[in-house]
Coordinates of C-alpha atoms and ligand atoms in Angstrom, one line a residue:
X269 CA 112.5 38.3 -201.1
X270 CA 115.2 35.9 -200.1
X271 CA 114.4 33.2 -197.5
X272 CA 115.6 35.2 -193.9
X273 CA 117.1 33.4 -190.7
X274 CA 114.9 30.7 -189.6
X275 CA 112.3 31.2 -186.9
X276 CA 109.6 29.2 -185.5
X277 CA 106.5 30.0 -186.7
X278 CA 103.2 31.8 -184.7
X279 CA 99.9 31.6 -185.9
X280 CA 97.6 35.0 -185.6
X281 CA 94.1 33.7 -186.6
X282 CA 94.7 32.6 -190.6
X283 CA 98.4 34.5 -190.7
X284 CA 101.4 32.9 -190.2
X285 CA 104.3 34.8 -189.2
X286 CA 107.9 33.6 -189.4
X287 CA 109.2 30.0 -190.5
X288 CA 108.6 29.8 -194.0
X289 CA 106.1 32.8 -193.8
X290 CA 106.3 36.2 -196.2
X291 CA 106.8 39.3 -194.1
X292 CA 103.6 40.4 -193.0
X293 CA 102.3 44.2 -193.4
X294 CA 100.7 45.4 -190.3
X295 CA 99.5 48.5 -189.6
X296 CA 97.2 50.2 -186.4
X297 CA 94.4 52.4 -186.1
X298 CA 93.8 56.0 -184.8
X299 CA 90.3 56.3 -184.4
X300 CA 88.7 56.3 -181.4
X301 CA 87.9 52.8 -180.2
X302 CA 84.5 53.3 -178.8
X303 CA 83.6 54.2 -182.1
X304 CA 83.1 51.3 -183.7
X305 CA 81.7 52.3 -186.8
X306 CA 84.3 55.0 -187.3
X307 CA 87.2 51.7 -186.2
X308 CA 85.7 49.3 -188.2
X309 CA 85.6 51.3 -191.3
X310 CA 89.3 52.6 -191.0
X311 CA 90.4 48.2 -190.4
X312 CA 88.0 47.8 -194.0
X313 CA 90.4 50.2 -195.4
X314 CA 93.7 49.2 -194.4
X315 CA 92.4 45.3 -195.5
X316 CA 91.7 46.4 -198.7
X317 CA 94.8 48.1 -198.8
X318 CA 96.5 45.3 -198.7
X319 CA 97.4 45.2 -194.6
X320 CA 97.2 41.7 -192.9
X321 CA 96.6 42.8 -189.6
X322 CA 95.9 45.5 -187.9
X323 CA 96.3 46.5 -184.2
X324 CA 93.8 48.3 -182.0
X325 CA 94.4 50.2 -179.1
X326 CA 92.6 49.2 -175.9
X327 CA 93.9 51.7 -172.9
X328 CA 91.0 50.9 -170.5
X329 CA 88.0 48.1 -170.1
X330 CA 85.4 49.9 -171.8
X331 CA 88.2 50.5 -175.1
X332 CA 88.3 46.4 -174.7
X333 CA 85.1 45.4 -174.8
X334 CA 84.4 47.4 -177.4
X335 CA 86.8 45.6 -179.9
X336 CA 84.0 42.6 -179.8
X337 CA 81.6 45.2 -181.5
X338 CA 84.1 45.9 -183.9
X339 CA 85.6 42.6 -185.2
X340 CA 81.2 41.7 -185.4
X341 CA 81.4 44.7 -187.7
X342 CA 84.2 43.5 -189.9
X343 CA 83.0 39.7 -189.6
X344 CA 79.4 40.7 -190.8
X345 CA 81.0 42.4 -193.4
X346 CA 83.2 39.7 -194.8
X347 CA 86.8 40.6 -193.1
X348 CA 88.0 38.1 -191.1
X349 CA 91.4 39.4 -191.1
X350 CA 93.4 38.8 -187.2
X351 CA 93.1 42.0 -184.9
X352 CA 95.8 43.0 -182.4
X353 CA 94.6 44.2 -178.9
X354 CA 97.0 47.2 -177.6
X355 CA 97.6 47.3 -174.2
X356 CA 99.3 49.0 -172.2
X357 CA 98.7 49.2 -168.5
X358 CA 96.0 47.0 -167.9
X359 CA 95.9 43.5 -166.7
X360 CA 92.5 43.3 -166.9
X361 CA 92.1 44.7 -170.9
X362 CA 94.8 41.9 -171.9
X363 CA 93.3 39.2 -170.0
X364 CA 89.6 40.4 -171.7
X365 CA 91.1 40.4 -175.0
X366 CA 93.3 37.5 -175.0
X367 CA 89.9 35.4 -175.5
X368 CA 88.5 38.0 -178.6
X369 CA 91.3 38.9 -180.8
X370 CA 93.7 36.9 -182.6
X371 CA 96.6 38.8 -180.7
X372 CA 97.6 40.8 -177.9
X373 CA 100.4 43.3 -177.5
X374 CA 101.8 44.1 -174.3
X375 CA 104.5 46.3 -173.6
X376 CA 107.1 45.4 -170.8
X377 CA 107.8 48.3 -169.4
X378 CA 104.3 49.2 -169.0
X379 CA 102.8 45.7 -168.3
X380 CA 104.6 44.6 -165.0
X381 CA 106.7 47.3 -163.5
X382 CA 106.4 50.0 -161.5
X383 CA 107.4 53.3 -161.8
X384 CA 109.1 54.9 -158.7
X385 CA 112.1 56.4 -159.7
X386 CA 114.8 53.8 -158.6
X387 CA 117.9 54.1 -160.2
X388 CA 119.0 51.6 -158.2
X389 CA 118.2 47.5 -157.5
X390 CA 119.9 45.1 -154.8
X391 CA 120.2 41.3 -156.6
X392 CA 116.6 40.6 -154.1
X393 CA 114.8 43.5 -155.5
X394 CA 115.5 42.8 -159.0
X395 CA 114.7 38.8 -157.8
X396 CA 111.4 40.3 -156.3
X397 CA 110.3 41.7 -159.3
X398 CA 110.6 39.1 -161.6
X399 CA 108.7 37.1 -159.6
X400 CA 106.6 39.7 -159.4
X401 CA 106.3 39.7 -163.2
X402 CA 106.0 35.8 -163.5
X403 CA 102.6 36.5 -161.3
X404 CA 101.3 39.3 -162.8
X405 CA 101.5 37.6 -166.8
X406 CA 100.8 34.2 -166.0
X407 CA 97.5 34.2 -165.8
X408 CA 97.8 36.1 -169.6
X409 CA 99.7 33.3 -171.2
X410 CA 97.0 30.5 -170.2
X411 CA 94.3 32.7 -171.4
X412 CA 95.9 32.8 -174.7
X413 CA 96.8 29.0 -174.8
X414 CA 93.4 28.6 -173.9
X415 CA 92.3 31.0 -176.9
X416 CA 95.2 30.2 -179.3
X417 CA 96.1 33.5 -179.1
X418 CA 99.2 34.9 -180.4
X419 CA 101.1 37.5 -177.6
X420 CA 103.2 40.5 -179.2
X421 CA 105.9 41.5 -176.6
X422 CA 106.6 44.9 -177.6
X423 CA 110.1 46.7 -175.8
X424 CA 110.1 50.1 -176.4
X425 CA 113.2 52.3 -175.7
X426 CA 110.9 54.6 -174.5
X427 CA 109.6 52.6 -171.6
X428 CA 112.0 50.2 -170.6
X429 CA 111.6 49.1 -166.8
X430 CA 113.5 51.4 -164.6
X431 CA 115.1 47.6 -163.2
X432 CA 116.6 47.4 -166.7
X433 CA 118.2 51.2 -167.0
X434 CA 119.6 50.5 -163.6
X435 CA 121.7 47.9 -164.7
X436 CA 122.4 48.5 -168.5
X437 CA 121.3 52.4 -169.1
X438 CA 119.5 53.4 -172.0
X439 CA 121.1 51.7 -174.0
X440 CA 120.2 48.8 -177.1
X441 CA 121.3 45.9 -174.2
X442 CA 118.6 47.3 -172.0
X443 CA 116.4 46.8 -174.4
X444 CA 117.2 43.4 -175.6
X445 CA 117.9 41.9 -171.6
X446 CA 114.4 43.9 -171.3
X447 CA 112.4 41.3 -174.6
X448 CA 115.0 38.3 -173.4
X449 CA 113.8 38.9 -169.5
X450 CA 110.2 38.4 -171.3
X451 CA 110.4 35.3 -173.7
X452 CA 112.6 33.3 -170.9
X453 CA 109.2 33.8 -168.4
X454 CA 107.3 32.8 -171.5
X455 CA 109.5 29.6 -171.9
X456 CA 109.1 28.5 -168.2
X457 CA 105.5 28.9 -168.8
X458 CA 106.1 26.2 -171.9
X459 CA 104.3 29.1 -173.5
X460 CA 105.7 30.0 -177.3
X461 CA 103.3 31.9 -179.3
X462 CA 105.1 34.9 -179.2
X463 CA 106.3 38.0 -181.9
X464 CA 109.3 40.3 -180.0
X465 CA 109.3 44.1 -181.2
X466 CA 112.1 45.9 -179.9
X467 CA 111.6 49.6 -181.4
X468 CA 113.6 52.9 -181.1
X469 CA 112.4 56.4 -182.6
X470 CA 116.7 56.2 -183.4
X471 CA 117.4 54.2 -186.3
X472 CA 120.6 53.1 -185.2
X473 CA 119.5 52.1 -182.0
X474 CA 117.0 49.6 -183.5
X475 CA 118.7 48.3 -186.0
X476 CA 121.5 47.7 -183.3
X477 CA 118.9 46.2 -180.7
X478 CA 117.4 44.3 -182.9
X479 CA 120.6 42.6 -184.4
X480 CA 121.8 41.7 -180.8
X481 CA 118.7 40.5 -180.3
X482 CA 118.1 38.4 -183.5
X483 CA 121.6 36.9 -182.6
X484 CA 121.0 36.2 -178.9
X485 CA 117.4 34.2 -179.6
X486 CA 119.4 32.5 -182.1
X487 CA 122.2 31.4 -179.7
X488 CA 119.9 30.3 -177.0
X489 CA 117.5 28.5 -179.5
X490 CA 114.6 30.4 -179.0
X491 CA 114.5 32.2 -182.1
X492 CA 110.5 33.9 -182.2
X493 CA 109.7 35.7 -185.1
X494 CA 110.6 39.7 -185.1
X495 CA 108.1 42.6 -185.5
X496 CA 110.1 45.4 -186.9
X497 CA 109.1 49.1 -186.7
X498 CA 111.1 52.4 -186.1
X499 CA 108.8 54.3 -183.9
X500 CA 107.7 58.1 -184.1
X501 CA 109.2 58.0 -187.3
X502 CA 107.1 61.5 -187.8
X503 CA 105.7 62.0 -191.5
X504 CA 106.5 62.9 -195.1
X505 CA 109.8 62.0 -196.8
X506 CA 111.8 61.9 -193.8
X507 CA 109.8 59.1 -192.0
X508 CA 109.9 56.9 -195.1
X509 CA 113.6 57.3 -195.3
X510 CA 113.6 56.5 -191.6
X511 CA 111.6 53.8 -191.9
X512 CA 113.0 52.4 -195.3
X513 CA 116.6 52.2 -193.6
X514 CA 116.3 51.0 -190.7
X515 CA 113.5 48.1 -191.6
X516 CA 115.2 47.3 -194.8
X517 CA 118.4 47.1 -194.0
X518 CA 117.2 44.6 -191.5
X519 CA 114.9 42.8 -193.4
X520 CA 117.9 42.6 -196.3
X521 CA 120.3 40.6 -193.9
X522 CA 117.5 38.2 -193.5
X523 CA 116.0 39.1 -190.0
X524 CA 112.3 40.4 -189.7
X525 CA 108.9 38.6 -190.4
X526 CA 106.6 41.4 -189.6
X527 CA 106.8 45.1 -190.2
X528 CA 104.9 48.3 -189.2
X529 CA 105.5 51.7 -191.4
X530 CA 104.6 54.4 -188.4
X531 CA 103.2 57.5 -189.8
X532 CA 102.2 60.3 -188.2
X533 CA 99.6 60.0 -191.2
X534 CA 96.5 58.1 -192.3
X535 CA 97.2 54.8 -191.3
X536 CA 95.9 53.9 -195.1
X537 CA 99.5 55.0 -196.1
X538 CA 101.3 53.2 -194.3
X539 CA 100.4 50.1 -196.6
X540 CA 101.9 51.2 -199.6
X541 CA 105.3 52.7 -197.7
X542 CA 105.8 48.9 -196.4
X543 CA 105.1 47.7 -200.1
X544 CA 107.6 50.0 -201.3
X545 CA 109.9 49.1 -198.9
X546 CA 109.9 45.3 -199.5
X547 CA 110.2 45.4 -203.3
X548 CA 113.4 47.8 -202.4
X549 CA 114.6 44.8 -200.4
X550 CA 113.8 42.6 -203.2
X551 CA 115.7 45.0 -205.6
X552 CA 119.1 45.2 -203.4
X553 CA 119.1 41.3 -203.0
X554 CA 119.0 40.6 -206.7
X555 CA 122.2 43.2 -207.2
X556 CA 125.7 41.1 -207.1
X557 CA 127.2 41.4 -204.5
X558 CA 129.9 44.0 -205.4
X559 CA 127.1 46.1 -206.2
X560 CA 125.0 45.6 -203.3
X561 CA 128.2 47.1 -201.2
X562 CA 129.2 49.8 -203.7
X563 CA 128.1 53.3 -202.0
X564 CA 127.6 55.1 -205.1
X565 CA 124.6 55.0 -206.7
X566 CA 123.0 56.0 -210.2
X567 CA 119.7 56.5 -211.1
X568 CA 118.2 56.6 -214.1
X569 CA 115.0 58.6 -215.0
X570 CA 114.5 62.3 -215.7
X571 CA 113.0 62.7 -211.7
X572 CA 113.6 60.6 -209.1
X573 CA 111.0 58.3 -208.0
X574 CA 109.0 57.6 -204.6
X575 CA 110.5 54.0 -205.0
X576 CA 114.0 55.2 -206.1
X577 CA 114.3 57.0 -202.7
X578 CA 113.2 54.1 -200.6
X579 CA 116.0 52.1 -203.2
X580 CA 118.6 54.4 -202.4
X581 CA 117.4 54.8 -198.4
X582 CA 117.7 50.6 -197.7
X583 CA 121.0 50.5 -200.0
X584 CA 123.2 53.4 -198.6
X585 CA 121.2 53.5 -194.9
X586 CA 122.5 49.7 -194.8
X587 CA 125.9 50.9 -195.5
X588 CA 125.6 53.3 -193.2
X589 CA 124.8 51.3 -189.9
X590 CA 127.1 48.9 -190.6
X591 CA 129.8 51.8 -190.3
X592 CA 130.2 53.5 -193.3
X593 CA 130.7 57.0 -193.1
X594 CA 132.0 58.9 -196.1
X595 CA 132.0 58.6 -200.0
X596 CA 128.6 58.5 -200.7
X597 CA 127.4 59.7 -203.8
X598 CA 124.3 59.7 -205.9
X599 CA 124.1 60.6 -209.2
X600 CA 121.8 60.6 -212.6
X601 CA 120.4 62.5 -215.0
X602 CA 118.3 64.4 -212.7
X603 CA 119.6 67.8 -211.4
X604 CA 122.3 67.4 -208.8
X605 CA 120.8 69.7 -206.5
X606 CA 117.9 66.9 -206.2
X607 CA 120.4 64.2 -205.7
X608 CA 122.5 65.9 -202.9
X609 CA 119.3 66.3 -201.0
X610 CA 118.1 63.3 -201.0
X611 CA 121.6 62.3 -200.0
X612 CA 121.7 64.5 -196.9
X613 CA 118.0 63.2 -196.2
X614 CA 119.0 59.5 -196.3
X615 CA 122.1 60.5 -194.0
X616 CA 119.9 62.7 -191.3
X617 CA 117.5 59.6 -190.9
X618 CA 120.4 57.2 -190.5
X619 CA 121.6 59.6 -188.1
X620 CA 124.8 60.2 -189.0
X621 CA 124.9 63.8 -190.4
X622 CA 122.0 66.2 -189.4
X623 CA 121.5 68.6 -191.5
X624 CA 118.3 70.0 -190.3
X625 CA 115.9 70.0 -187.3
X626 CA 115.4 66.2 -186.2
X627 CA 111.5 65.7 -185.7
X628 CA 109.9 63.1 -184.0
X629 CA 106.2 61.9 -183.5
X630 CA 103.8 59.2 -182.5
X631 CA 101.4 57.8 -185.0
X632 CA 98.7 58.7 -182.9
X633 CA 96.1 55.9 -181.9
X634 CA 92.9 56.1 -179.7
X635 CA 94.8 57.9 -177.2
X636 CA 94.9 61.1 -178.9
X637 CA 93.1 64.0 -178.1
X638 CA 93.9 67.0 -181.1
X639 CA 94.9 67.2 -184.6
X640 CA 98.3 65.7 -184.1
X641 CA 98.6 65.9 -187.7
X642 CA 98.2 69.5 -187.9
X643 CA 100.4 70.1 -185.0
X644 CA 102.9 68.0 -186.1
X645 CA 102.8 70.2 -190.0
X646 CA 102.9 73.5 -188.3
X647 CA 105.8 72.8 -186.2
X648 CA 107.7 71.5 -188.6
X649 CA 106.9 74.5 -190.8
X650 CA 108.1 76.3 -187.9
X651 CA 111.5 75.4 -186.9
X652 CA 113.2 73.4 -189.3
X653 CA 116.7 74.8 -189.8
X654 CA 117.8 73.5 -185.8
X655 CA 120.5 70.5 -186.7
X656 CA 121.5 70.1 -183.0
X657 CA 117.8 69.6 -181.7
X658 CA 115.4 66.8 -181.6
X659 CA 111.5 68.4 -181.2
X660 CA 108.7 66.0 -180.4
X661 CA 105.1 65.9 -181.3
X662 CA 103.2 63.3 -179.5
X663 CA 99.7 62.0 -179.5
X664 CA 98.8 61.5 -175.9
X665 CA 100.4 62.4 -172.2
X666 CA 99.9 59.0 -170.6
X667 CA 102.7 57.5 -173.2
X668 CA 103.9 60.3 -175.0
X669 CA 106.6 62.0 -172.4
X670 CA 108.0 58.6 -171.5
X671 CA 108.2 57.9 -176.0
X672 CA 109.5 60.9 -176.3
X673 CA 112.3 61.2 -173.5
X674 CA 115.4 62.0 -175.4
X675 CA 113.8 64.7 -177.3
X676 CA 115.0 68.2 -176.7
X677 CA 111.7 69.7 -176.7
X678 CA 107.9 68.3 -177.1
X679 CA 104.5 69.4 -177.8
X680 CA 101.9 67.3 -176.7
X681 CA 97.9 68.0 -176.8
X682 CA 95.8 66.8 -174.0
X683 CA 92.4 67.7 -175.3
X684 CA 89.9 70.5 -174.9
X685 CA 92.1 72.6 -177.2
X686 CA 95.1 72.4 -174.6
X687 CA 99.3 71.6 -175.1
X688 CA 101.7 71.0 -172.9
X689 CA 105.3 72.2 -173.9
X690 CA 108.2 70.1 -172.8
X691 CA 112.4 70.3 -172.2
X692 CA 114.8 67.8 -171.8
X693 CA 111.5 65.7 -170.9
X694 CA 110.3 68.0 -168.4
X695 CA 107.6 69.1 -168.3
X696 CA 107.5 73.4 -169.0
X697 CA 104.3 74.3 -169.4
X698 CA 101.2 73.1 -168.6
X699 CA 97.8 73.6 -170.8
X700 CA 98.9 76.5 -173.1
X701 CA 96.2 76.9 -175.1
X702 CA 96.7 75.6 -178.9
X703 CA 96.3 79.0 -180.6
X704 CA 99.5 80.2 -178.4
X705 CA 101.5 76.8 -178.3
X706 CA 104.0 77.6 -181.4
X707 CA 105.1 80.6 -180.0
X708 CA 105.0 79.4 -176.3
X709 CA 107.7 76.8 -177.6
X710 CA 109.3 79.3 -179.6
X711 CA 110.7 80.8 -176.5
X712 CA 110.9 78.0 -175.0
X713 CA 113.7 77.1 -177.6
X714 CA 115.3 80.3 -177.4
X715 CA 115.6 79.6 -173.6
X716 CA 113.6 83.0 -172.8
Ligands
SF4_248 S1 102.2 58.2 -177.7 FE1 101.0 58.3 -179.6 S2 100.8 56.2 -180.4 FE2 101.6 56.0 -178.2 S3 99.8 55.7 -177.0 FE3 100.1 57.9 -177.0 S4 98.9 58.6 -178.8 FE4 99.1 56.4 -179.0

């Protein structure tokens, strides 16, 4: 892959990420971490399936001091691969963690603010705050200076502070004042071993973000290297296509230096969907130019491959975020109808023609309580002819309503065999059991 812009470079335990660095695959686990054996094994896996790192989730203490036991595992076992510490809410769990793994990720908008349903800040409020902030993550930042431990700030348009909404919406600036508001306390703190994440469940909105982002670390000469991710991409086809687009196109124009597939899935797959998707990088940056721009494509082959759909996904998705609307064709030998719907496909996950029910969900990580999986198969079984809506599966109720706030409907198991339906991110109803949840949101849907 070509050279991309220029970062500095953070070290995660024997990675390197940015500078002169190859993107680095990274992927997270969805076992429970107080099992260590069960966590260990699923880390084992994704090393030897050819992740770098992989990220841990560590909601509470016990979660945190658990993650010694499992990097003793892998160590004893010969992987010495860097671990990522998840957190959250809690102070505490980062500070714990900051001096065991190679790196922790904290999330803004769950880290420092408060929720309490402001809409609205005076100039001394917001002042407050930050100050507020500056206290609550110092102490973080000399732990990991201490530790040489590598910080991921991770914005999510999910959770951004209800400071930053105030002033900029919901909107990709939020987002970007929200990771900027971030690395400029991390610079007064002459601290710098930091990777940003900005990620969106919209493709456009990320790849915007992220752009504006890239751009304004590069103007104020602060340029850290860039996680890049679309989040709840869901599974299947769809979420690679998502995924493809809006990390390729990305990595493609040169920014990125570390990228996350999110499947609602077996982690283990994720590996080979960000494999595919760098070697489609690699194939649109060794087209000329003329090519490279040209928005119809030909494939050849009796039946289209897994690779030719992430191709065609990072070469006309690019197209299509930088504005492109119309006359996109793809054409080969292979039946037509094949080629028109992986056309439409590559349009509903750039998100500029829906031509079917838009589904989002979570991953899933320690947090979850169900078979998210499952769920997440029989709903899209379920309704999938509804172009106007966006239905969410989630993993968890402590994240997932806030993830999952401009979906039009969500399902979300909180254990013992319970769901709770959402609309326009409220809340519906509460612990319907499992065996009755699909047609609980069935009429839900039809407004009954
Ligand atoms: S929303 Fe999903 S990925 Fe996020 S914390 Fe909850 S279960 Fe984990």
């Amino acid at each position: 892959m070509k050279k991309g812009l220029q970062t500095g470079n953070v070290r995660v335990g024997n990675l390197s990420i940015g500078g002169d660095s190859p993107v680095v695959i990274q992927s997270m686990t969805n076992t429970d971490t107080l099992d260590t054996e069960a966590t260990a094994a699923q880390c084992r896996r994704l090393f030897d399936a050819g992740c770098e790192m992989v990220r841990i989730t560590a909601p509470g203490m016990k979660e945190a001091r658990n993650l010694e036991n499992i990097k003793n595992r892998l160590v004893q076992q010969g992987y010495t691969g860097p671990l990522v510490a998840d957190v959250h809410f809690l102070p505490e769990a980062a500070l714990f963690t900051a001096g065991l793994v190679e790196k922790v990720r904290i999330n803004p908008g769950n880290y420092c603010d408060r929720r309490t349903g402001k809409t609205d800040f005076t100039a001394a409020e917001r002042l407050a705050e930050r100050n507020r902030i500056r206290e609550r993550i110092h102490p973080l930042l000399e732990r990991c200076k201490e530790n040489g431990t590598a910080l991921r700030i991770g914005v999510n348009q999910g959770s951004i502070s209800e400071r930053m909404t105030a002033l900029y919406g919901n909107t990709p600036e939020a987002l970007v004042e929200s990771a900027m508001e971030f690395i400029g306390i991390c610079r007064s703190f002459d601290f710098h071993q930091m990777v940003i994440s900005i990620k969106s469940s919209r493709v456009q909105t990320m790849d915007k973000a992220v752009r504006m982002l890239s751009g304004r670390m590069q103007e104020e000469d602060a340029a850290y290297p860039l996680h890049l991710g679309v989040t709840e991409a869901g599974n299947g086809e769809d979420a690679r296509l998502m995924s493809a687009i809006g990390i390729g196109s990305l990595l493609a124009d040169g920014i990125g230096n570390t990228i996350r597939v999110s499947l609602t899935e077996s982690p283990e797959n994720e590996i080979p969907a960000a494999k595919a998707i760098l070697r489609a990088v690699e194939h649109l940056q060794a087209l000329p130019e003329k090519e490279r721009d040209c928005s119809c494509l030909r494939l050849e082959g009796k039946e289209i491959s897994e690779q030719q759909k992430v191709n065609a996904a990072v070469h006309l998705g690019r197209l299509m975020l930088q504005g492109k609307k119309d006359g996109f064709e793809i054409k080969g030998e292979q039946k037509e109808a094949e080629c028109k719907i992986l056309l439409d496909n590559i349009m509903q996950a750039a998100g500029i023609k829906f031509h079917k029910t838009r589904f989002i969900a979570c991953p899933s990580c320690g947090r979850t309580k169900y078979d998210i999986q499952k769920a997440l198969a029989q709903v899209k079984a379920r309704f999938p002819d509804y172009p106007n809506l966006t239905i969410a599966v989630m993993g968890c109720i402590v994240n997932g309503p806030g993830e999952m706030a401009d979906a039009d409907f969500g399902y979300i198991g909180c254990g013992n065999g319970k769901v709770n339906l959402y609309r326009k991110g409220n809340l519906a109803k509460a612990a319907v059991p499992e065996a009755q949840a699909l047609a609980e949101l069935e009429k839900l849907i039809a407004g009954l």
